[in-house]
Amino acid sequence: MIRRVPAFSWYAVSAGLAWLGLALSLTLNLTGFYASDIVTDPHSYGYAGGAATPVPSRLADWISYFTIWSNITVAAVATLLARRARKGMVGTPTLAVFRLSSLVMITITGLVYAVVLAPTSVQRGIDNLSNSLLHQITPVLAVVAWLVVGPRREFSWRTVGLSTLLPLAWIGWMLTRGAVTGTYPYGFINVAQLGLATAASNLAAILALGVALAAAFLGIDRLLELGSGRGGFVEAHGTGTGVGEEVQVARLDVTDRHRLEGAPL
């Protein structure tokens, strides 16, 4: 069955807003917008002995936040999906892993911000837009875009397992850097303040949440396929005329999908 949906537009808007949030955040960071916010906790990101944090340290802190990792992943994956939709190309197993990782990571970013960080978070000026893009708009749009235009039938239990690799890489980077600098991005995983056992327990709980979310996305994906009356992969065919174009969507069964990709079944 053929139907027409603006898949390219969904991906392009999702990517554009994610990149915008990242660009604003990085610009504010590097231009010293937060210089007046002197960090007094010696075990938190931004601490510089009571002075404003030097630019190299600010940049290293910025790239070490889980929020930044999750938004970069969403932006990169959505950009690739937009390009593939425009060219009428199907997905790949590797892209599916990063797609699921992006969904899980950005959902965790939104949930943790809303439940743990938002009650004590204070923004001013343009930071209100940057913060909203990173923690609210991008998480909601990424999930909604996936629900509306997919791609479908890309996830499996193997994909669920592989999707944990990127969050684990962030945990490894954050803990290794913390062991060297003595600083950590969030209070609930601050090893210096809580101790390794408590911080590790909190990280394990978040990782378990990530696995549960990945499994939930897999289940939702299969339910959406059942609701459509036929399983298949959403293949986008576009003419490349621009962001506002409509792209033709055909549902292919999984055998055809692998044949098109040249991958073994």
Short mmCIF file of N, CA, C and O in Angstrom, two decimals, residues 111-170:
data_model
loop_
_atom_site.label_atom_id
_atom_site.label_comp_id
_atom_site.label_asym_id
_atom_site.label_seq_id
_atom_site.Cartn_x
_atom_site.Cartn_y
_atom_site.Cartn_z
N LEU A 111 13.46 13.16 30.55
CA LEU A 111 12.87 12.70 31.80
C LEU A 111 13.69 13.15 33.02
O LEU A 111 13.13 13.63 34.01
N VAL A 112 15.01 12.97 32.96
CA VAL A 112 15.86 13.36 34.09
C VAL A 112 15.80 14.86 34.33
O VAL A 112 15.75 15.33 35.47
N TYR A 113 15.77 15.62 33.23
CA TYR A 113 15.67 17.08 33.40
C TYR A 113 14.35 17.44 34.07
O TYR A 113 14.32 18.23 35.03
N ALA A 114 13.26 16.87 33.59
CA ALA A 114 11.94 17.22 34.12
C ALA A 114 11.78 16.83 35.59
O ALA A 114 11.22 17.58 36.39
N VAL A 115 12.30 15.65 35.94
CA VAL A 115 12.07 15.13 37.29
C VAL A 115 13.13 15.59 38.29
O VAL A 115 12.81 15.94 39.43
N VAL A 116 14.39 15.62 37.87
CA VAL A 116 15.49 15.86 38.81
C VAL A 116 16.05 17.28 38.73
O VAL A 116 16.27 17.93 39.76
N LEU A 117 16.28 17.77 37.52
CA LEU A 117 17.04 19.01 37.36
C LEU A 117 16.18 20.26 37.25
O LEU A 117 16.56 21.33 37.73
N ALA A 118 15.03 20.16 36.60
CA ALA A 118 14.21 21.35 36.34
C ALA A 118 13.80 22.11 37.60
O ALA A 118 13.78 23.35 37.59
N PRO A 119 13.46 21.42 38.72
CA PRO A 119 13.01 22.16 39.90
C PRO A 119 14.04 23.15 40.43
O PRO A 119 13.65 24.15 41.07
N THR A 120 15.32 22.93 40.20
CA THR A 120 16.36 23.83 40.71
C THR A 120 17.11 24.54 39.58
O THR A 120 18.08 25.25 39.84
N SER A 121 16.66 24.36 38.35
CA SER A 121 17.34 24.96 37.21
C SER A 121 16.86 26.39 36.98
O SER A 121 15.66 26.66 37.01
N VAL A 122 17.82 27.30 36.79
CA VAL A 122 17.50 28.71 36.57
C VAL A 122 18.20 29.17 35.29
O VAL A 122 19.40 28.98 35.13
N GLN A 123 17.43 29.76 34.36
CA GLN A 123 17.99 30.30 33.13
C GLN A 123 17.69 31.80 33.03
O GLN A 123 16.81 32.31 33.71
N ARG A 124 18.44 32.45 32.14
CA ARG A 124 18.18 33.86 31.90
C ARG A 124 18.46 34.16 30.43
O ARG A 124 19.32 33.57 29.81
N GLY A 125 17.71 35.10 29.90
CA GLY A 125 17.94 35.55 28.55
C GLY A 125 17.84 34.44 27.52
O GLY A 125 16.95 33.58 27.57
N ILE A 126 18.78 34.45 26.58
CA ILE A 126 18.78 33.49 25.48
C ILE A 126 18.98 32.06 25.96
O ILE A 126 18.65 31.10 25.26
N ASP A 127 19.47 31.89 27.18
CA ASP A 127 19.66 30.55 27.72
C ASP A 127 18.32 29.83 27.89
O ASP A 127 18.27 28.60 27.89
N ASN A 128 17.23 30.59 28.03
CA ASN A 128 15.92 29.96 28.10
C ASN A 128 15.61 29.18 26.83
O ASN A 128 15.10 28.06 26.89
N LEU A 129 15.96 29.75 25.66
CA LEU A 129 15.74 29.07 24.40
C LEU A 129 16.67 27.87 24.26
O LEU A 129 16.24 26.78 23.88
N SER A 130 17.94 28.08 24.57
CA SER A 130 18.92 26.98 24.47
C SER A 130 18.52 25.82 25.35
O SER A 130 18.51 24.65 24.92
N ASN A 131 18.17 26.11 26.60
CA ASN A 131 17.80 25.07 27.55
C ASN A 131 16.54 24.33 27.11
O ASN A 131 16.46 23.10 27.19
N SER A 132 15.56 25.07 26.61
CA SER A 132 14.31 24.45 26.15
C SER A 132 14.55 23.54 24.96
O SER A 132 13.97 22.45 24.86
N LEU A 133 15.39 23.97 24.02
CA LEU A 133 15.70 23.14 22.86
C LEU A 133 16.39 21.85 23.27
O LEU A 133 16.03 20.77 22.80
N LEU A 134 17.36 21.94 24.14
CA LEU A 134 18.15 20.77 24.53
C LEU A 134 17.36 19.78 25.38
O LEU A 134 17.49 18.55 25.19
N HIS A 135 16.56 20.28 26.30
CA HIS A 135 15.93 19.42 27.30
C HIS A 135 14.45 19.13 27.09
O HIS A 135 13.90 18.23 27.73
N GLN A 136 13.79 19.90 26.23
CA GLN A 136 12.35 19.74 26.09
C GLN A 136 11.90 19.58 24.64
O GLN A 136 11.28 18.57 24.28
N ILE A 137 12.25 20.55 23.79
CA ILE A 137 11.77 20.52 22.41
C ILE A 137 12.36 19.36 21.62
O ILE A 137 11.63 18.59 20.97
N THR A 138 13.68 19.23 21.65
CA THR A 138 14.32 18.14 20.90
C THR A 138 13.88 16.76 21.38
O THR A 138 13.59 15.88 20.55
N PRO A 139 13.82 16.50 22.70
CA PRO A 139 13.34 15.19 23.14
C PRO A 139 11.92 14.87 22.64
O PRO A 139 11.67 13.75 22.16
N VAL A 140 11.01 15.82 22.76
CA VAL A 140 9.63 15.57 22.34
C VAL A 140 9.56 15.37 20.82
O VAL A 140 8.93 14.42 20.33
N LEU A 141 10.22 16.24 20.07
CA LEU A 141 10.14 16.17 18.61
C LEU A 141 10.78 14.89 18.07
O LEU A 141 10.27 14.29 17.12
N ALA A 142 11.89 14.47 18.67
CA ALA A 142 12.57 13.25 18.20
C ALA A 142 11.66 12.04 18.33
O ALA A 142 11.57 11.21 17.41
N VAL A 143 10.98 11.92 19.46
CA VAL A 143 10.09 10.78 19.68
C VAL A 143 8.85 10.87 18.80
O VAL A 143 8.43 9.88 18.19
N VAL A 144 8.27 12.06 18.70
CA VAL A 144 7.07 12.24 17.87
C VAL A 144 7.38 11.94 16.40
O VAL A 144 6.60 11.28 15.71
N ALA A 145 8.53 12.42 15.92
CA ALA A 145 8.92 12.17 14.52
C ALA A 145 9.04 10.67 14.26
O ALA A 145 8.59 10.17 13.22
N TRP A 146 9.63 9.95 15.21
CA TRP A 146 9.75 8.49 15.04
C TRP A 146 8.37 7.83 15.04
O TRP A 146 8.12 6.93 14.24
N LEU A 147 7.49 8.28 15.92
CA LEU A 147 6.16 7.70 15.96
C LEU A 147 5.39 7.94 14.66
O LEU A 147 4.66 7.08 14.18
N VAL A 148 5.59 9.10 14.06
CA VAL A 148 4.82 9.47 12.88
C VAL A 148 5.38 8.84 11.61
O VAL A 148 4.63 8.29 10.79
N VAL A 149 6.70 8.93 11.41
CA VAL A 149 7.28 8.50 10.12
C VAL A 149 8.31 7.39 10.24
O VAL A 149 8.91 6.99 9.24
N GLY A 150 8.57 6.90 11.45
CA GLY A 150 9.49 5.77 11.58
C GLY A 150 10.94 6.17 11.45
O GLY A 150 11.33 7.23 11.91
N PRO A 151 11.76 5.35 10.78
CA PRO A 151 11.42 4.13 10.04
C PRO A 151 10.89 3.00 10.93
O PRO A 151 11.21 2.92 12.10
N ARG A 152 10.10 2.11 10.33
CA ARG A 152 9.52 0.97 11.01
C ARG A 152 10.32 -0.30 10.75
O ARG A 152 11.07 -0.40 9.78
N ARG A 153 10.10 -1.26 11.62
CA ARG A 153 10.68 -2.60 11.52
C ARG A 153 12.21 -2.60 11.43
O ARG A 153 12.80 -3.45 10.78
N GLU A 154 12.84 -1.63 12.06
CA GLU A 154 14.31 -1.61 12.08
C GLU A 154 14.87 -2.18 13.37
O GLU A 154 16.05 -2.50 13.43
N PHE A 155 14.06 -2.25 14.42
CA PHE A 155 14.55 -2.64 15.72
C PHE A 155 14.35 -4.13 15.98
O PHE A 155 13.37 -4.73 15.55
N SER A 156 15.31 -4.72 16.68
CA SER A 156 15.23 -6.11 17.12
C SER A 156 15.85 -6.17 18.52
O SER A 156 16.37 -5.17 19.02
N TRP A 157 15.82 -7.34 19.13
CA TRP A 157 16.45 -7.45 20.46
C TRP A 157 17.96 -7.24 20.37
O TRP A 157 18.57 -6.74 21.30
N ARG A 158 18.54 -7.60 19.24
CA ARG A 158 19.97 -7.32 19.04
C ARG A 158 20.21 -5.81 18.99
O ARG A 158 21.19 -5.31 19.58
N THR A 159 19.32 -5.09 18.33
CA THR A 159 19.43 -3.64 18.28
C THR A 159 19.32 -3.04 19.68
O THR A 159 20.03 -2.09 20.02
N VAL A 160 18.42 -3.60 20.49
CA VAL A 160 18.26 -3.13 21.86
C VAL A 160 19.57 -3.27 22.63
O VAL A 160 20.01 -2.34 23.32
N GLY A 161 20.22 -4.43 22.50
CA GLY A 161 21.49 -4.63 23.19
C GLY A 161 22.57 -3.68 22.71
O GLY A 161 23.29 -3.07 23.51
N LEU A 162 22.69 -3.53 21.39
CA LEU A 162 23.73 -2.67 20.83
C LEU A 162 23.49 -1.19 21.13
O LEU A 162 24.43 -0.40 21.19
N SER A 163 22.23 -0.83 21.35
CA SER A 163 21.92 0.58 21.61
C SER A 163 22.48 1.07 22.95
O SER A 163 22.52 2.27 23.20
N THR A 164 22.89 0.14 23.81
CA THR A 164 23.45 0.54 25.11
C THR A 164 24.93 0.93 25.01
O THR A 164 25.49 1.49 25.96
N LEU A 165 25.56 0.64 23.88
CA LEU A 165 27.01 0.89 23.76
C LEU A 165 27.36 2.37 23.87
O LEU A 165 28.35 2.74 24.51
N LEU A 166 26.58 3.22 23.23
CA LEU A 166 26.87 4.65 23.29
C LEU A 166 26.68 5.23 24.70
O LEU A 166 27.56 5.96 25.19
N PRO A 167 25.57 4.92 25.38
CA PRO A 167 25.47 5.37 26.78
C PRO A 167 26.59 4.82 27.67
O PRO A 167 27.09 5.53 28.54
N LEU A 168 26.99 3.56 27.43
CA LEU A 168 28.11 3.01 28.21
C LEU A 168 29.41 3.74 27.91
O LEU A 168 30.24 3.93 28.81
N ALA A 169 29.59 4.15 26.66
CA ALA A 169 30.79 4.92 26.30
C ALA A 169 30.80 6.25 27.04
O ALA A 169 31.85 6.69 27.53
N TRP A 170 29.61 6.89 27.15
CA TRP A 170 29.56 8.15 27.91
C TRP A 170 29.89 7.91 29.38
O TRP A 170 30.63 8.69 29.98
#
